[in-house]
């Protein structure tokens, strides 16, 4: 069984650590994810949204979520 999820929300700093891209670029990527999922500004982006958008498994994403 995989490790438990400690945090469901995904932030710019997480994507920055994962991709090595600049903070502004990561903000743009998260905005695209928000738009693709029809999320409003006050709604959080979850690790599941990011996994679906990037096409990677949750197990590969979890080490980057602090």
PDB file with one MODEL, atoms N, CA, C and O in Angstrom:
MODEL        1
ATOM      1  N   UNK A   1       0.840  -1.173   0.000  1.00  0.00           N
ATOM      2  CA  UNK A   1       0.000   0.000   0.000  1.00  0.00           C
ATOM      3  C   UNK A   1       0.887   1.238   0.000  1.00  0.00           C
ATOM      4  O   UNK A   1       1.943   1.253   0.632  1.00  0.00           O
ATOM      5  N   UNK A   2       0.455   2.272  -0.708  1.00  0.00           N
ATOM      6  CA  UNK A   2       1.259   3.488  -0.801  1.00  0.00           C
ATOM      7  C   UNK A   2       1.161   4.308   0.481  1.00  0.00           C
ATOM      8  O   UNK A   2       0.295   4.075   1.325  1.00  0.00           O
ATOM      9  N   UNK A   3       2.056   5.256   0.603  1.00  0.00           N
ATOM     10  CA  UNK A   3       2.083   6.120   1.782  1.00  0.00           C
ATOM     11  C   UNK A   3       0.834   6.995   1.808  1.00  0.00           C
ATOM     12  O   UNK A   3       0.299   7.331   0.752  1.00  0.00           O
ATOM     13  N   UNK A   4       0.369   7.364   2.978  1.00  0.00           N
ATOM     14  CA  UNK A   4      -0.823   8.209   3.057  1.00  0.00           C
ATOM     15  C   UNK A   4      -0.538   9.613   2.523  1.00  0.00           C
ATOM     16  O   UNK A   4       0.583  10.114   2.614  1.00  0.00           O
ATOM     17  N   UNK A   5      -1.562  10.222   1.974  1.00  0.00           N
ATOM     18  CA  UNK A   5      -1.432  11.586   1.466  1.00  0.00           C
ATOM     19  C   UNK A   5      -1.502  12.537   2.652  1.00  0.00           C
ATOM     20  O   UNK A   5      -2.466  12.523   3.417  1.00  0.00           O
ATOM     21  N   UNK A   6      -0.489  13.350   2.793  1.00  0.00           N
ATOM     22  CA  UNK A   6      -0.453  14.283   3.907  1.00  0.00           C
ATOM     23  C   UNK A   6      -1.126  15.608   3.561  1.00  0.00           C
ATOM     24  O   UNK A   6      -1.638  16.299   4.441  1.00  0.00           O
ATOM     25  N   UNK A   7      -1.122  15.954   2.289  1.00  0.00           N
ATOM     26  CA  UNK A   7      -1.734  17.209   1.868  1.00  0.00           C
ATOM     27  C   UNK A   7      -2.350  17.003   0.495  1.00  0.00           C
ATOM     28  O   UNK A   7      -1.716  16.425  -0.388  1.00  0.00           O
ATOM     29  N   UNK A   8      -3.565  17.461   0.308  1.00  0.00           N
ATOM     30  CA  UNK A   8      -4.251  17.293  -0.971  1.00  0.00           C
ATOM     31  C   UNK A   8      -4.049  18.473  -1.911  1.00  0.00           C
ATOM     32  O   UNK A   8      -4.059  18.300  -3.130  1.00  0.00           O
ATOM     33  N   UNK A   9      -3.866  19.663  -1.363  1.00  0.00           N
ATOM     34  CA  UNK A   9      -3.716  20.861  -2.185  1.00  0.00           C
ATOM     35  C   UNK A   9      -2.327  20.912  -2.803  1.00  0.00           C
ATOM     36  O   UNK A   9      -1.343  20.498  -2.191  1.00  0.00           O
ATOM     37  N   UNK A  10      -2.265  21.419  -4.011  1.00  0.00           N
ATOM     38  CA  UNK A  10      -1.006  21.505  -4.746  1.00  0.00           C
ATOM     39  C   UNK A  10      -0.723  22.971  -5.016  1.00  0.00           C
ATOM     40  O   UNK A  10      -1.595  23.703  -5.485  1.00  0.00           O
ATOM     41  N   UNK A  11       0.495  23.398  -4.721  1.00  0.00           N
ATOM     42  CA  UNK A  11       0.861  24.809  -4.807  1.00  0.00           C
ATOM     43  C   UNK A  11       1.983  25.037  -5.812  1.00  0.00           C
ATOM     44  O   UNK A  11       2.614  24.097  -6.297  1.00  0.00           O
ATOM     45  N   UNK A  12       2.212  26.314  -6.110  1.00  0.00           N
ATOM     46  CA  UNK A  12       3.254  26.714  -7.044  1.00  0.00           C
ATOM     47  C   UNK A  12       4.618  26.182  -6.626  1.00  0.00           C
ATOM     48  O   UNK A  12       5.383  25.711  -7.467  1.00  0.00           O
ATOM     49  N   UNK A  13       4.926  26.251  -5.341  1.00  0.00           N
ATOM     50  CA  UNK A  13       6.229  25.783  -4.845  1.00  0.00           C
ATOM     51  C   UNK A  13       6.423  24.292  -5.111  1.00  0.00           C
ATOM     52  O   UNK A  13       7.540  23.853  -5.385  1.00  0.00           O
ATOM     53  N   UNK A  14       5.353  23.518  -5.032  1.00  0.00           N
ATOM     54  CA  UNK A  14       5.440  22.082  -5.315  1.00  0.00           C
ATOM     55  C   UNK A  14       5.794  21.844  -6.783  1.00  0.00           C
ATOM     56  O   UNK A  14       6.654  21.022  -7.100  1.00  0.00           O
ATOM     57  N   UNK A  15       5.123  22.568  -7.665  1.00  0.00           N
ATOM     58  CA  UNK A  15       5.375  22.410  -9.096  1.00  0.00           C
ATOM     59  C   UNK A  15       6.771  22.913  -9.452  1.00  0.00           C
ATOM     60  O   UNK A  15       7.443  22.339 -10.308  1.00  0.00           O
ATOM     61  N   UNK A  16       7.200  23.979  -8.797  1.00  0.00           N
ATOM     62  CA  UNK A  16       8.542  24.529  -9.019  1.00  0.00           C
ATOM     63  C   UNK A  16       9.608  23.506  -8.640  1.00  0.00           C
ATOM     64  O   UNK A  16      10.583  23.326  -9.370  1.00  0.00           O
ATOM     65  N   UNK A  17       9.430  22.844  -7.517  1.00  0.00           N
ATOM     66  CA  UNK A  17      10.357  21.810  -7.071  1.00  0.00           C
ATOM     67  C   UNK A  17      10.356  20.622  -8.035  1.00  0.00           C
ATOM     68  O   UNK A  17      11.400  20.030  -8.309  1.00  0.00           O
ATOM     69  N   UNK A  18       9.192  20.290  -8.533  1.00  0.00           N
ATOM     70  CA  UNK A  18       9.035  19.127  -9.396  1.00  0.00           C
ATOM     71  C   UNK A  18       9.616  19.352 -10.792  1.00  0.00           C
ATOM     72  O   UNK A  18      10.253  18.457 -11.348  1.00  0.00           O
ATOM     73  N   UNK A  19       9.402  20.538 -11.360  1.00  0.00           N
ATOM     74  CA  UNK A  19       9.798  20.791 -12.746  1.00  0.00           C
ATOM     75  C   UNK A  19      11.103  21.559 -12.887  1.00  0.00           C
ATOM     76  O   UNK A  19      11.772  21.460 -13.915  1.00  0.00           O
ATOM     77  N   UNK A  20      11.473  22.328 -11.860  1.00  0.00           N
ATOM     78  CA  UNK A  20      12.669  23.163 -11.960  1.00  0.00           C
ATOM     79  C   UNK A  20      12.429  24.438 -12.745  1.00  0.00           C
ATOM     80  O   UNK A  20      13.379  25.150 -13.073  1.00  0.00           O
ATOM     81  N   UNK A  21      11.176  24.737 -13.051  1.00  0.00           N
ATOM     82  CA  UNK A  21      10.848  25.944 -13.806  1.00  0.00           C
ATOM     83  C   UNK A  21      10.681  27.128 -12.853  1.00  0.00           C
ATOM     84  O   UNK A  21      10.633  26.957 -11.635  1.00  0.00           O
ATOM     85  N   UNK A  22      10.594  28.319 -13.423  1.00  0.00           N
ATOM     86  CA  UNK A  22      10.466  29.523 -12.606  1.00  0.00           C
ATOM     87  C   UNK A  22       9.098  29.572 -11.927  1.00  0.00           C
ATOM     88  O   UNK A  22       8.165  28.870 -12.315  1.00  0.00           O
ATOM     89  N   UNK A  23       9.007  30.412 -10.915  1.00  0.00           N
ATOM     90  CA  UNK A  23       7.758  30.528 -10.165  1.00  0.00           C
ATOM     91  C   UNK A  23       6.621  31.019 -11.056  1.00  0.00           C
ATOM     92  O   UNK A  23       5.503  30.508 -10.980  1.00  0.00           O
ATOM     93  N   UNK A  24       6.904  32.003 -11.895  1.00  0.00           N
ATOM     94  CA  UNK A  24       5.868  32.558 -12.766  1.00  0.00           C
ATOM     95  C   UNK A  24       5.378  31.517 -13.778  1.00  0.00           C
ATOM     96  O   UNK A  24       4.180  31.431 -14.048  1.00  0.00           O
ATOM     97  N   UNK A  25       6.286  30.738 -14.330  1.00  0.00           N
ATOM     98  CA  UNK A  25       5.898  29.684 -15.266  1.00  0.00           C
ATOM     99  C   UNK A  25       5.009  28.658 -14.577  1.00  0.00           C
ATOM    100  O   UNK A  25       4.027  28.192 -15.154  1.00  0.00           O
ATOM    101  N   UNK A  26       5.354  28.311 -13.351  1.00  0.00           N
ATOM    102  CA  UNK A  26       4.548  27.350 -12.593  1.00  0.00           C
ATOM    103  C   UNK A  26       3.172  27.922 -12.271  1.00  0.00           C
ATOM    104  O   UNK A  26       2.185  27.188 -12.254  1.00  0.00           O
ATOM    105  N   UNK A  27       3.100  29.226 -12.017  1.00  0.00           N
ATOM    106  CA  UNK A  27       1.802  29.865 -11.788  1.00  0.00           C
ATOM    107  C   UNK A  27       0.935  29.763 -13.037  1.00  0.00           C
ATOM    108  O   UNK A  27      -0.268  29.517 -12.947  1.00  0.00           O
ATOM    109  N   UNK A  28       1.549  29.952 -14.202  1.00  0.00           N
ATOM    110  CA  UNK A  28       0.806  29.840 -15.463  1.00  0.00           C
ATOM    111  C   UNK A  28       0.301  28.416 -15.685  1.00  0.00           C
ATOM    112  O   UNK A  28      -0.834  28.216 -16.115  1.00  0.00           O
ATOM    113  N   UNK A  29       1.144  27.432 -15.390  1.00  0.00           N
ATOM    114  CA  UNK A  29       0.740  26.030 -15.552  1.00  0.00           C
ATOM    115  C   UNK A  29      -0.433  25.714 -14.630  1.00  0.00           C
ATOM    116  O   UNK A  29      -1.387  25.054 -15.041  1.00  0.00           O
ATOM    117  N   UNK A  30      -0.366  26.184 -13.387  1.00  0.00           N
ATOM    118  CA  UNK A  30      -1.465  25.939 -12.451  1.00  0.00           C
ATOM    119  C   UNK A  30      -2.742  26.650 -12.903  1.00  0.00           C
ATOM    120  O   UNK A  30      -3.841  26.148 -12.669  1.00  0.00           O
ATOM    121  N   UNK A  31      -2.610  27.806 -13.546  1.00  0.00           N
ATOM    122  CA  UNK A  31      -3.791  28.500 -14.068  1.00  0.00           C
ATOM    123  C   UNK A  31      -4.427  27.693 -15.198  1.00  0.00           C
ATOM    124  O   UNK A  31      -5.652  27.629 -15.301  1.00  0.00           O
ATOM    125  N   UNK A  32      -3.609  27.081 -16.039  1.00  0.00           N
ATOM    126  CA  UNK A  32      -4.132  26.224 -17.113  1.00  0.00           C
ATOM    127  C   UNK A  32      -4.856  25.021 -16.512  1.00  0.00           C
ATOM    128  O   UNK A  32      -5.929  24.640 -16.980  1.00  0.00           O
ATOM    129  N   UNK A  33      -4.267  24.428 -15.477  1.00  0.00           N
ATOM    130  CA  UNK A  33      -4.913  23.299 -14.796  1.00  0.00           C
ATOM    131  C   UNK A  33      -6.245  23.740 -14.203  1.00  0.00           C
ATOM    132  O   UNK A  33      -7.236  23.014 -14.287  1.00  0.00           O
ATOM    133  N   UNK A  34      -6.271  24.922 -13.608  1.00  0.00           N
ATOM    134  CA  UNK A  34      -7.502  25.466 -13.027  1.00  0.00           C
ATOM    135  C   UNK A  34      -8.564  25.651 -14.114  1.00  0.00           C
ATOM    136  O   UNK A  34      -9.727  25.296 -13.919  1.00  0.00           O
ATOM    137  N   UNK A  35      -8.159  26.208 -15.255  1.00  0.00           N
ATOM    138  CA  UNK A  35      -9.094  26.435 -16.362  1.00  0.00           C
ATOM    139  C   UNK A  35      -9.613  25.120 -16.941  1.00  0.00           C
ATOM    140  O   UNK A  35     -10.801  25.002 -17.242  1.00  0.00           O
ATOM    141  N   UNK A  36      -8.735  24.138 -17.097  1.00  0.00           N
ATOM    142  CA  UNK A  36      -9.134  22.836 -17.658  1.00  0.00           C
ATOM    143  C   UNK A  36     -10.141  22.114 -16.773  1.00  0.00           C
ATOM    144  O   UNK A  36     -10.991  21.374 -17.267  1.00  0.00           O
ATOM    145  N   UNK A  37     -10.045  22.329 -15.474  1.00  0.00           N
ATOM    146  CA  UNK A  37     -10.938  21.652 -14.534  1.00  0.00           C
ATOM    147  C   UNK A  37     -12.129  22.516 -14.130  1.00  0.00           C
ATOM    148  O   UNK A  37     -12.947  22.099 -13.311  1.00  0.00           O
ATOM    149  N   UNK A  38     -12.231  23.703 -14.694  1.00  0.00           N
ATOM    150  CA  UNK A  38     -13.359  24.575 -14.403  1.00  0.00           C
ATOM    151  C   UNK A  38     -13.389  25.070 -12.966  1.00  0.00           C
ATOM    152  O   UNK A  38     -14.460  25.285 -12.398  1.00  0.00           O
ATOM    153  N   UNK A  39     -12.219  25.248 -12.384  1.00  0.00           N
ATOM    154  CA  UNK A  39     -12.148  25.705 -10.994  1.00  0.00           C
ATOM    155  C   UNK A  39     -12.168  27.223 -10.931  1.00  0.00           C
ATOM    156  O   UNK A  39     -11.590  27.900 -11.782  1.00  0.00           O
ATOM    157  N   UNK A  40     -12.831  27.741  -9.928  1.00  0.00           N
ATOM    158  CA  UNK A  40     -12.829  29.175  -9.698  1.00  0.00           C
ATOM    159  C   UNK A  40     -11.614  29.547  -8.867  1.00  0.00           C
ATOM    160  O   UNK A  40     -10.902  28.682  -8.357  1.00  0.00           O
ATOM    161  N   UNK A  41     -11.389  30.850  -8.739  1.00  0.00           N
ATOM    162  CA  UNK A  41     -10.184  31.341  -8.072  1.00  0.00           C
ATOM    163  C   UNK A  41     -10.055  30.856  -6.629  1.00  0.00           C
ATOM    164  O   UNK A  41      -8.945  30.599  -6.164  1.00  0.00           O
ATOM    165  N   UNK A  42     -11.158  30.731  -5.926  1.00  0.00           N
ATOM    166  CA  UNK A  42     -11.109  30.358  -4.511  1.00  0.00           C
ATOM    167  C   UNK A  42     -11.023  28.849  -4.290  1.00  0.00           C
ATOM    168  O   UNK A  42     -10.827  28.406  -3.158  1.00  0.00           O
ATOM    169  N   UNK A  43     -11.165  28.058  -5.348  1.00  0.00           N
ATOM    170  CA  UNK A  43     -11.136  26.601  -5.210  1.00  0.00           C
ATOM    171  C   UNK A  43      -9.703  26.081  -5.354  1.00  0.00           C
ATOM    172  O   UNK A  43      -8.980  26.501  -6.257  1.00  0.00           O
ATOM    173  N   UNK A  44      -9.297  25.180  -4.476  1.00  0.00           N
ATOM    174  CA  UNK A  44      -7.914  24.688  -4.524  1.00  0.00           C
ATOM    175  C   UNK A  44      -7.686  23.689  -5.660  1.00  0.00           C
ATOM    176  O   UNK A  44      -8.603  22.993  -6.096  1.00  0.00           O
ATOM    177  N   UNK A  45      -6.446  23.641  -6.120  1.00  0.00           N
ATOM    178  CA  UNK A  45      -6.020  22.624  -7.078  1.00  0.00           C
ATOM    179  C   UNK A  45      -5.501  21.455  -6.260  1.00  0.00           C
ATOM    180  O   UNK A  45      -4.648  21.631  -5.390  1.00  0.00           O
ATOM    181  N   UNK A  46      -6.008  20.269  -6.535  1.00  0.00           N
ATOM    182  CA  UNK A  46      -5.597  19.099  -5.760  1.00  0.00           C
ATOM    183  C   UNK A  46      -4.507  18.320  -6.498  1.00  0.00           C
ATOM    184  O   UNK A  46      -4.256  18.540  -7.683  1.00  0.00           O
ATOM    185  N   UNK A  47      -3.876  17.415  -5.776  1.00  0.00           N
ATOM    186  CA  UNK A  47      -2.856  16.568  -6.398  1.00  0.00           C
ATOM    187  C   UNK A  47      -3.483  15.711  -7.500  1.00  0.00           C
ATOM    188  O   UNK A  47      -2.801  15.337  -8.454  1.00  0.00           O
ATOM    189  N   UNK A  48      -4.752  15.403  -7.378  1.00  0.00           N
ATOM    190  CA  UNK A  48      -5.436  14.598  -8.391  1.00  0.00           C
ATOM    191  C   UNK A  48      -5.612  15.384  -9.692  1.00  0.00           C
ATOM    192  O   UNK A  48      -5.471  14.819 -10.777  1.00  0.00           O
ATOM    193  N   UNK A  49      -5.922  16.692  -9.595  1.00  0.00           N
ATOM    194  CA  UNK A  49      -6.006  17.539 -10.787  1.00  0.00           C
ATOM    195  C   UNK A  49      -4.658  17.573 -11.502  1.00  0.00           C
ATOM    196  O   UNK A  49      -4.594  17.459 -12.726  1.00  0.00           O
ATOM    197  N   UNK A  50      -3.591  17.729 -10.739  1.00  0.00           N
ATOM    198  CA  UNK A  50      -2.248  17.819 -11.318  1.00  0.00           C
ATOM    199  C   UNK A  50      -1.858  16.497 -11.979  1.00  0.00           C
ATOM    200  O   UNK A  50      -1.296  16.493 -13.075  1.00  0.00           O
ATOM    201  N   UNK A  51      -2.150  15.387 -11.323  1.00  0.00           N
ATOM    202  CA  UNK A  51      -1.848  14.065 -11.902  1.00  0.00           C
ATOM    203  C   UNK A  51      -2.570  13.873 -13.228  1.00  0.00           C
ATOM    204  O   UNK A  51      -1.977  13.404 -14.199  1.00  0.00           O
ATOM    205  N   UNK A  52      -3.837  14.231 -13.271  1.00  0.00           N
ATOM    206  CA  UNK A  52      -4.615  14.090 -14.502  1.00  0.00           C
ATOM    207  C   UNK A  52      -4.044  14.958 -15.614  1.00  0.00           C
ATOM    208  O   UNK A  52      -3.912  14.507 -16.752  1.00  0.00           O
ATOM    209  N   UNK A  53      -3.704  16.205 -15.289  1.00  0.00           N
ATOM    210  CA  UNK A  53      -3.212  17.133 -16.305  1.00  0.00           C
ATOM    211  C   UNK A  53      -1.835  16.733 -16.827  1.00  0.00           C
ATOM    212  O   UNK A  53      -1.601  16.742 -18.035  1.00  0.00           O
ATOM    213  N   UNK A  54      -0.927  16.382 -15.922  1.00  0.00           N
ATOM    214  CA  UNK A  54       0.442  16.053 -16.324  1.00  0.00           C
ATOM    215  C   UNK A  54       0.588  14.622 -16.819  1.00  0.00           C
ATOM    216  O   UNK A  54       1.590  14.283 -17.448  1.00  0.00           O
ATOM    217  N   UNK A  55      -0.403  13.779 -16.540  1.00  0.00           N
ATOM    218  CA  UNK A  55      -0.358  12.398 -16.994  1.00  0.00           C
ATOM    219  C   UNK A  55       0.648  11.545 -16.242  1.00  0.00           C
ATOM    220  O   UNK A  55       1.252  10.637 -16.812  1.00  0.00           O
ATOM    221  N   UNK A  56       0.826  11.838 -14.960  1.00  0.00           N
ATOM    222  CA  UNK A  56       1.735  11.037 -14.146  1.00  0.00           C
ATOM    223  C   UNK A  56       0.954  10.405 -13.003  1.00  0.00           C
ATOM    224  O   UNK A  56      -0.139  10.850 -12.652  1.00  0.00           O
ATOM    225  N   UNK A  57       1.529   9.372 -12.439  1.00  0.00           N
ATOM    226  CA  UNK A  57       0.838   8.674 -11.357  1.00  0.00           C
ATOM    227  C   UNK A  57       0.992   9.434 -10.039  1.00  0.00           C
ATOM    228  O   UNK A  57       1.907  10.239  -9.868  1.00  0.00           O
ATOM    229  N   UNK A  58       0.091   9.159  -9.134  1.00  0.00           N
ATOM    230  CA  UNK A  58       0.119   9.798  -7.820  1.00  0.00           C
ATOM    231  C   UNK A  58       1.380   9.418  -7.051  1.00  0.00           C
ATOM    232  O   UNK A  58       1.920  10.233  -6.304  1.00  0.00           O
ATOM    233  N   UNK A  59       1.850   8.194  -7.227  1.00  0.00           N
ATOM    234  CA  UNK A  59       3.053   7.735  -6.525  1.00  0.00           C
ATOM    235  C   UNK A  59       4.285   8.530  -6.932  1.00  0.00           C
ATOM    236  O   UNK A  59       5.174   8.759  -6.112  1.00  0.00           O
ATOM    237  N   UNK A  60       4.346   8.953  -8.196  1.00  0.00           N
ATOM    238  CA  UNK A  60       5.482   9.751  -8.659  1.00  0.00           C
ATOM    239  C   UNK A  60       5.373  11.200  -8.202  1.00  0.00           C
ATOM    240  O   UNK A  60       6.384  11.888  -8.067  1.00  0.00           O
ATOM    241  N   UNK A  61       4.163  11.659  -7.968  1.00  0.00           N
ATOM    242  CA  UNK A  61       3.941  13.050  -7.581  1.00  0.00           C
ATOM    243  C   UNK A  61       4.141  13.291  -6.088  1.00  0.00           C
ATOM    244  O   UNK A  61       4.626  14.350  -5.691  1.00  0.00           O
ATOM    245  N   UNK A  62       3.778  12.330  -5.271  1.00  0.00           N
ATOM    246  CA  UNK A  62       3.789  12.518  -3.818  1.00  0.00           C
ATOM    247  C   UNK A  62       5.130  12.924  -3.214  1.00  0.00           C
ATOM    248  O   UNK A  62       5.131  13.716  -2.272  1.00  0.00           O
ATOM    249  N   UNK A  63       6.271  12.433  -3.696  1.00  0.00           N
ATOM    250  CA  UNK A  63       7.532  12.878  -3.087  1.00  0.00           C
ATOM    251  C   UNK A  63       7.790  14.379  -3.221  1.00  0.00           C
ATOM    252  O   UNK A  63       8.580  14.939  -2.461  1.00  0.00           O
ATOM    253  N   UNK A  64       7.131  15.032  -4.180  1.00  0.00           N
ATOM    254  CA  UNK A  64       7.343  16.462  -4.384  1.00  0.00           C
ATOM    255  C   UNK A  64       6.401  17.329  -3.562  1.00  0.00           C
ATOM    256  O   UNK A  64       6.592  18.542  -3.477  1.00  0.00           O
ATOM    257  N   UNK A  65       5.397  16.726  -2.961  1.00  0.00           N
ATOM    258  CA  UNK A  65       4.457  17.475  -2.124  1.00  0.00           C
ATOM    259  C   UNK A  65       5.047  17.538  -0.726  1.00  0.00           C
ATOM    260  O   UNK A  65       5.169  16.518  -0.048  1.00  0.00           O
ATOM    261  N   UNK A  66       5.409  18.730  -0.303  1.00  0.00           N
ATOM    262  CA  UNK A  66       6.072  18.897   0.988  1.00  0.00           C
ATOM    263  C   UNK A  66       5.099  18.775   2.122  1.00  0.00           C
ATOM    264  O   UNK A  66       5.488  18.889   3.284  1.00  0.00           O
TER     265      UNK A  66
ENDMDL
END
